[in-house]
Amino acid sequence: PRVRTGIVPSARPDDGVVVSQVFDSTSAADAGIEEGDVIIEWDGTPTPDVHAWMPLLLDHEPGEEIKVKIRRDDQEIELIMILRAP
């Protein structure tokens, strides 16, 4: 991919992409994504699992601003992420 988010997604199946780790000073950290969050939508496209999410990274360039919808506890939150190069 031309961009990286700065997260380690969990391999466990879930209803979305479970964030198991967030690295400091990355796109995800700057957007406010936290460990345990579940990415349920990426720039308007549902992300039922990590396999559906990974190809979506190929459609973006560094510097693009995208909307990420996450589930944290019982809340859905929309965040803005500015993508960076690897």
CSV table of N, CA and C in Angstrom, one decimal:
chain,number,residue,atom,x,y,z
A,1,PRO,N,0.8,-1.2,0.0
A,1,PRO,CA,0.0,0.0,0.0
A,1,PRO,C,0.9,1.3,0.0
A,2,ARG,N,0.3,2.3,-0.6
A,2,ARG,CA,1.0,3.6,-0.6
A,2,ARG,C,0.9,4.4,0.7
A,3,VAL,N,-0.1,3.9,1.5
A,3,VAL,CA,-0.3,4.6,2.8
A,3,VAL,C,-0.3,3.6,3.9
A,4,ARG,N,-0.1,4.1,5.1
A,4,ARG,CA,-0.2,3.3,6.3
A,4,ARG,C,-1.0,4.0,7.3
A,5,THR,N,-1.7,3.3,8.2
A,5,THR,CA,-2.5,4.0,9.2
A,5,THR,C,-1.8,4.1,10.6
A,6,GLY,N,-1.0,3.1,10.9
A,6,GLY,CA,-0.4,3.1,12.2
A,6,GLY,C,-1.1,2.2,13.2
A,7,ILE,N,-1.9,1.3,12.7
A,7,ILE,CA,-2.5,0.3,13.6
A,7,ILE,C,-2.1,-1.1,13.3
A,8,VAL,N,-2.3,-2.0,14.3
A,8,VAL,CA,-2.2,-3.4,14.1
A,8,VAL,C,-3.6,-3.9,14.2
A,9,PRO,N,-4.2,-4.4,13.2
A,9,PRO,CA,-5.5,-5.0,13.3
A,9,PRO,C,-5.5,-6.4,13.9
A,10,SER,N,-6.5,-6.7,14.6
A,10,SER,CA,-6.6,-8.1,15.2
A,10,SER,C,-7.0,-9.1,14.2
A,11,ALA,N,-6.5,-10.3,14.2
A,11,ALA,CA,-6.8,-11.3,13.3
A,11,ALA,C,-8.1,-12.0,13.7
A,12,ARG,N,-8.6,-11.8,14.8
A,12,ARG,CA,-9.8,-12.5,15.2
A,12,ARG,C,-11.0,-11.9,14.4
A,13,PRO,N,-11.9,-12.8,14.1
A,13,PRO,CA,-13.1,-12.4,13.3
A,13,PRO,C,-14.0,-11.6,14.3
A,14,ASP,N,-14.6,-10.6,13.7
A,14,ASP,CA,-15.5,-9.7,14.5
A,14,ASP,C,-16.4,-8.9,13.5
A,15,ASP,N,-17.2,-8.1,14.0
A,15,ASP,CA,-18.0,-7.3,13.1
A,15,ASP,C,-17.3,-5.9,12.9
A,16,GLY,N,-16.2,-6.0,12.1
A,16,GLY,CA,-15.4,-4.8,11.8
A,16,GLY,C,-14.0,-5.2,12.0
A,17,VAL,N,-13.1,-4.1,11.9
A,17,VAL,CA,-11.7,-4.3,12.1
A,17,VAL,C,-11.3,-3.9,13.5
A,18,VAL,N,-10.9,-4.9,14.3
A,18,VAL,CA,-10.6,-4.6,15.7
A,18,VAL,C,-9.1,-4.1,15.8
A,19,VAL,N,-9.0,-3.0,16.4
A,19,VAL,CA,-7.6,-2.3,16.5
A,19,VAL,C,-7.0,-2.9,17.8
A,20,SER,N,-5.9,-3.7,17.6
A,20,SER,CA,-5.2,-4.3,18.7
A,20,SER,C,-4.1,-3.4,19.2
A,21,GLN,N,-3.5,-2.5,18.3
A,21,GLN,CA,-2.4,-1.7,18.7
A,21,GLN,C,-2.5,-0.4,17.9
A,22,VAL,N,-2.1,0.7,18.5
A,22,VAL,CA,-2.0,2.0,17.8
A,22,VAL,C,-0.6,2.6,18.1
A,23,PHE,N,0.1,2.9,17.0
A,23,PHE,CA,1.5,3.4,17.2
A,23,PHE,C,1.4,4.9,17.3
A,24,ASP,N,2.3,5.5,18.2
A,24,ASP,CA,2.3,6.9,18.4
A,24,ASP,C,2.7,7.7,17.1
A,25,SER,N,2.2,8.9,17.0
A,25,SER,CA,2.6,9.8,15.9
A,25,SER,C,2.3,9.2,14.6
A,26,THR,N,1.2,8.6,14.4
A,26,THR,CA,0.7,8.0,13.1
A,26,THR,C,-0.6,8.6,12.8
A,27,SER,N,-1.1,8.3,11.6
A,27,SER,CA,-2.4,8.8,11.1
A,27,SER,C,-3.5,8.4,12.1
A,28,ALA,N,-3.5,7.1,12.5
A,28,ALA,CA,-4.5,6.6,13.4
A,28,ALA,C,-4.5,7.3,14.8
A,29,ALA,N,-3.3,7.5,15.3
A,29,ALA,CA,-3.2,8.1,16.6
A,29,ALA,C,-3.6,9.6,16.5
A,30,ASP,N,-3.2,10.3,15.5
A,30,ASP,CA,-3.6,11.7,15.3
A,30,ASP,C,-5.1,11.8,15.2
A,31,ALA,N,-5.8,10.8,14.5
A,31,ALA,CA,-7.2,10.9,14.3
A,31,ALA,C,-8.0,10.6,15.6
A,32,GLY,N,-7.3,10.0,16.6
A,32,GLY,CA,-8.0,9.6,17.9
A,32,GLY,C,-8.4,8.2,18.0
A,33,ILE,N,-7.9,7.3,17.1
A,33,ILE,CA,-8.2,5.9,17.2
A,33,ILE,C,-7.4,5.3,18.4
A,34,GLU,N,-8.1,4.5,19.1
A,34,GLU,CA,-7.5,3.9,20.3
A,34,GLU,C,-7.6,2.3,20.2
A,35,GLU,N,-6.7,1.7,21.0
A,35,GLU,CA,-6.7,0.2,21.1
A,35,GLU,C,-8.1,-0.2,21.6
A,36,GLY,N,-8.6,-1.2,20.9
A,36,GLY,CA,-9.9,-1.8,21.3
A,36,GLY,C,-11.1,-1.2,20.4
A,37,ASP,N,-10.8,-0.1,19.7
A,37,ASP,CA,-11.8,0.5,18.8
A,37,ASP,C,-12.0,-0.6,17.7
A,38,VAL,N,-13.2,-0.5,17.0
A,38,VAL,CA,-13.5,-1.3,15.9
A,38,VAL,C,-13.9,-0.4,14.7
A,39,ILE,N,-13.1,-0.6,13.7
A,39,ILE,CA,-13.3,0.2,12.4
A,39,ILE,C,-14.5,-0.5,11.7
A,40,ILE,N,-15.6,0.2,11.6
A,40,ILE,CA,-16.8,-0.4,10.9
A,40,ILE,C,-17.1,0.3,9.5
A,41,GLU,N,-16.4,1.4,9.2
A,41,GLU,CA,-16.6,2.0,7.9
A,41,GLU,C,-15.3,2.8,7.6
A,42,TRP,N,-14.9,2.7,6.3
A,42,TRP,CA,-13.7,3.4,5.8
A,42,TRP,C,-14.1,4.2,4.6
A,43,ASP,N,-14.1,5.5,4.8
A,43,ASP,CA,-14.4,6.4,3.8
A,43,ASP,C,-15.7,6.1,3.1
A,44,GLY,N,-16.7,5.7,3.8
A,44,GLY,CA,-18.0,5.4,3.3
A,44,GLY,C,-18.3,3.9,3.0
A,45,THR,N,-17.2,3.1,3.0
A,45,THR,CA,-17.4,1.7,2.7
A,45,THR,C,-17.4,0.8,4.0
A,46,PRO,N,-18.4,0.0,4.2
A,46,PRO,CA,-18.4,-0.9,5.4
A,46,PRO,C,-17.1,-1.8,5.4
A,47,THR,N,-16.6,-2.0,6.6
A,47,THR,CA,-15.5,-2.9,6.8
A,47,THR,C,-15.8,-4.0,7.7
A,48,PRO,N,-16.4,-5.1,7.2
A,48,PRO,CA,-16.9,-6.2,8.0
A,48,PRO,C,-15.7,-7.0,8.7
A,49,ASP,N,-14.5,-6.9,8.0
A,49,ASP,CA,-13.4,-7.6,8.6
A,49,ASP,C,-12.1,-7.1,8.0
A,50,VAL,N,-11.0,-7.5,8.5
A,50,VAL,CA,-9.7,-7.0,8.1
A,50,VAL,C,-9.4,-7.3,6.6
A,51,HIS,N,-10.0,-8.4,6.1
A,51,HIS,CA,-9.8,-8.8,4.7
A,51,HIS,C,-10.5,-7.9,3.7
A,52,ALA,N,-11.6,-7.3,4.2
A,52,ALA,CA,-12.3,-6.3,3.4
A,52,ALA,C,-11.7,-4.9,3.5
A,53,TRP,N,-11.0,-4.7,4.6
A,53,TRP,CA,-10.4,-3.4,4.8
A,53,TRP,C,-9.1,-3.2,4.1
A,54,MET,N,-8.2,-4.2,4.1
A,54,MET,CA,-6.9,-4.0,3.6
A,54,MET,C,-6.9,-3.6,2.1
A,55,PRO,N,-7.7,-4.1,1.2
A,55,PRO,CA,-7.6,-3.6,-0.2
A,55,PRO,C,-8.1,-2.1,-0.3
A,56,LEU,N,-8.8,-1.6,0.6
A,56,LEU,CA,-9.3,-0.2,0.6
A,56,LEU,C,-8.1,0.7,0.7
A,57,LEU,N,-7.0,0.3,1.4
A,57,LEU,CA,-5.8,1.1,1.5
A,57,LEU,C,-5.2,1.4,0.2
A,58,LEU,N,-5.3,0.5,-0.8
A,58,LEU,CA,-4.7,0.6,-2.1
A,58,LEU,C,-5.3,1.8,-2.9
A,59,ASP,N,-6.5,2.2,-2.5
A,59,ASP,CA,-7.2,3.2,-3.3
A,59,ASP,C,-6.8,4.7,-2.8
A,60,HIS,N,-5.9,4.8,-1.9
A,60,HIS,CA,-5.6,6.1,-1.4
A,60,HIS,C,-4.1,6.5,-1.5
A,61,GLU,N,-3.9,7.8,-1.5
A,61,GLU,CA,-2.6,8.4,-1.6
A,61,GLU,C,-2.2,9.1,-0.3
A,62,PRO,N,-0.9,9.3,0.0
A,62,PRO,CA,-0.6,10.1,1.2
A,62,PRO,C,-1.1,11.5,1.1
A,63,GLY,N,-1.6,12.0,2.2
A,63,GLY,CA,-2.1,13.4,2.3
A,63,GLY,C,-3.6,13.4,2.1
A,64,GLU,N,-4.2,12.3,1.7
A,64,GLU,CA,-5.7,12.3,1.6
A,64,GLU,C,-6.3,12.3,3.0
A,65,GLU,N,-7.5,12.9,3.0
A,65,GLU,CA,-8.3,13.0,4.3
A,65,GLU,C,-9.5,12.1,4.1
A,66,ILE,N,-9.6,11.2,5.0
A,66,ILE,CA,-10.8,10.2,4.9
A,66,ILE,C,-11.6,10.2,6.2
A,67,LYS,N,-12.8,9.7,6.0
A,67,LYS,CA,-13.7,9.6,7.2
A,67,LYS,C,-13.6,8.1,7.6
A,68,VAL,N,-13.4,7.9,8.9
A,68,VAL,CA,-13.4,6.6,9.5
A,68,VAL,C,-14.4,6.5,10.6
A,69,LYS,N,-15.3,5.5,10.4
A,69,LYS,CA,-16.3,5.3,11.5
A,69,LYS,C,-15.9,4.2,12.3
A,70,ILE,N,-15.9,4.4,13.6
A,70,ILE,CA,-15.5,3.4,14.6
A,70,ILE,C,-16.6,3.1,15.6
A,71,ARG,N,-16.5,1.9,16.2
A,71,ARG,CA,-17.4,1.6,17.4
A,71,ARG,C,-16.5,1.6,18.6
A,72,ARG,N,-16.8,2.3,19.6
A,72,ARG,CA,-16.0,2.4,20.8
A,72,ARG,C,-17.1,2.2,21.9
A,73,ASP,N,-16.9,1.1,22.7
A,73,ASP,CA,-17.9,0.7,23.6
A,73,ASP,C,-19.3,0.6,22.9
A,74,ASP,N,-20.3,1.3,23.3
A,74,ASP,CA,-21.6,1.2,22.6
A,74,ASP,C,-21.8,2.4,21.7
A,75,GLN,N,-20.8,3.2,21.4
A,75,GLN,CA,-21.0,4.4,20.6
A,75,GLN,C,-20.3,4.2,19.2
A,76,GLU,N,-21.0,4.8,18.2
A,76,GLU,CA,-20.4,5.0,16.9
A,76,GLU,C,-19.8,6.4,16.8
A,77,ILE,N,-18.6,6.5,16.4
A,77,ILE,CA,-17.9,7.8,16.3
A,77,ILE,C,-17.3,7.9,14.9
A,78,GLU,N,-17.4,9.1,14.3
A,78,GLU,CA,-16.8,9.4,13.0
A,78,GLU,C,-15.6,10.2,13.2
A,79,LEU,N,-14.4,9.8,12.7
A,79,LEU,CA,-13.2,10.5,12.8
A,79,LEU,C,-12.6,10.9,11.5
A,80,ILE,N,-11.8,11.9,11.4
A,80,ILE,CA,-11.1,12.3,10.2
A,80,ILE,C,-9.6,11.8,10.3
A,81,MET,N,-9.2,11.1,9.3
A,81,MET,CA,-7.8,10.7,9.3
A,81,MET,C,-7.1,11.2,8.1
A,82,ILE,N,-5.9,11.8,8.3
A,82,ILE,CA,-5.1,12.2,7.2
A,82,ILE,C,-4.0,11.1,6.9
A,83,LEU,N,-4.0,10.5,5.8
A,83,LEU,CA,-3.1,9.4,5.5
A,83,LEU,C,-1.7,9.8,5.2
A,84,ARG,N,-0.8,9.0,5.6
A,84,ARG,CA,0.7,9.2,5.4
A,84,ARG,C,1.3,8.1,4.6
A,85,ALA,N,2.4,8.4,4.1
A,85,ALA,CA,3.2,7.3,3.4
A,85,ALA,C,3.8,6.4,4.4
A,86,PRO,N,4.2,5.2,4.0
A,86,PRO,CA,4.8,4.2,4.9
A,86,PRO,C,6.1,4.7,5.4
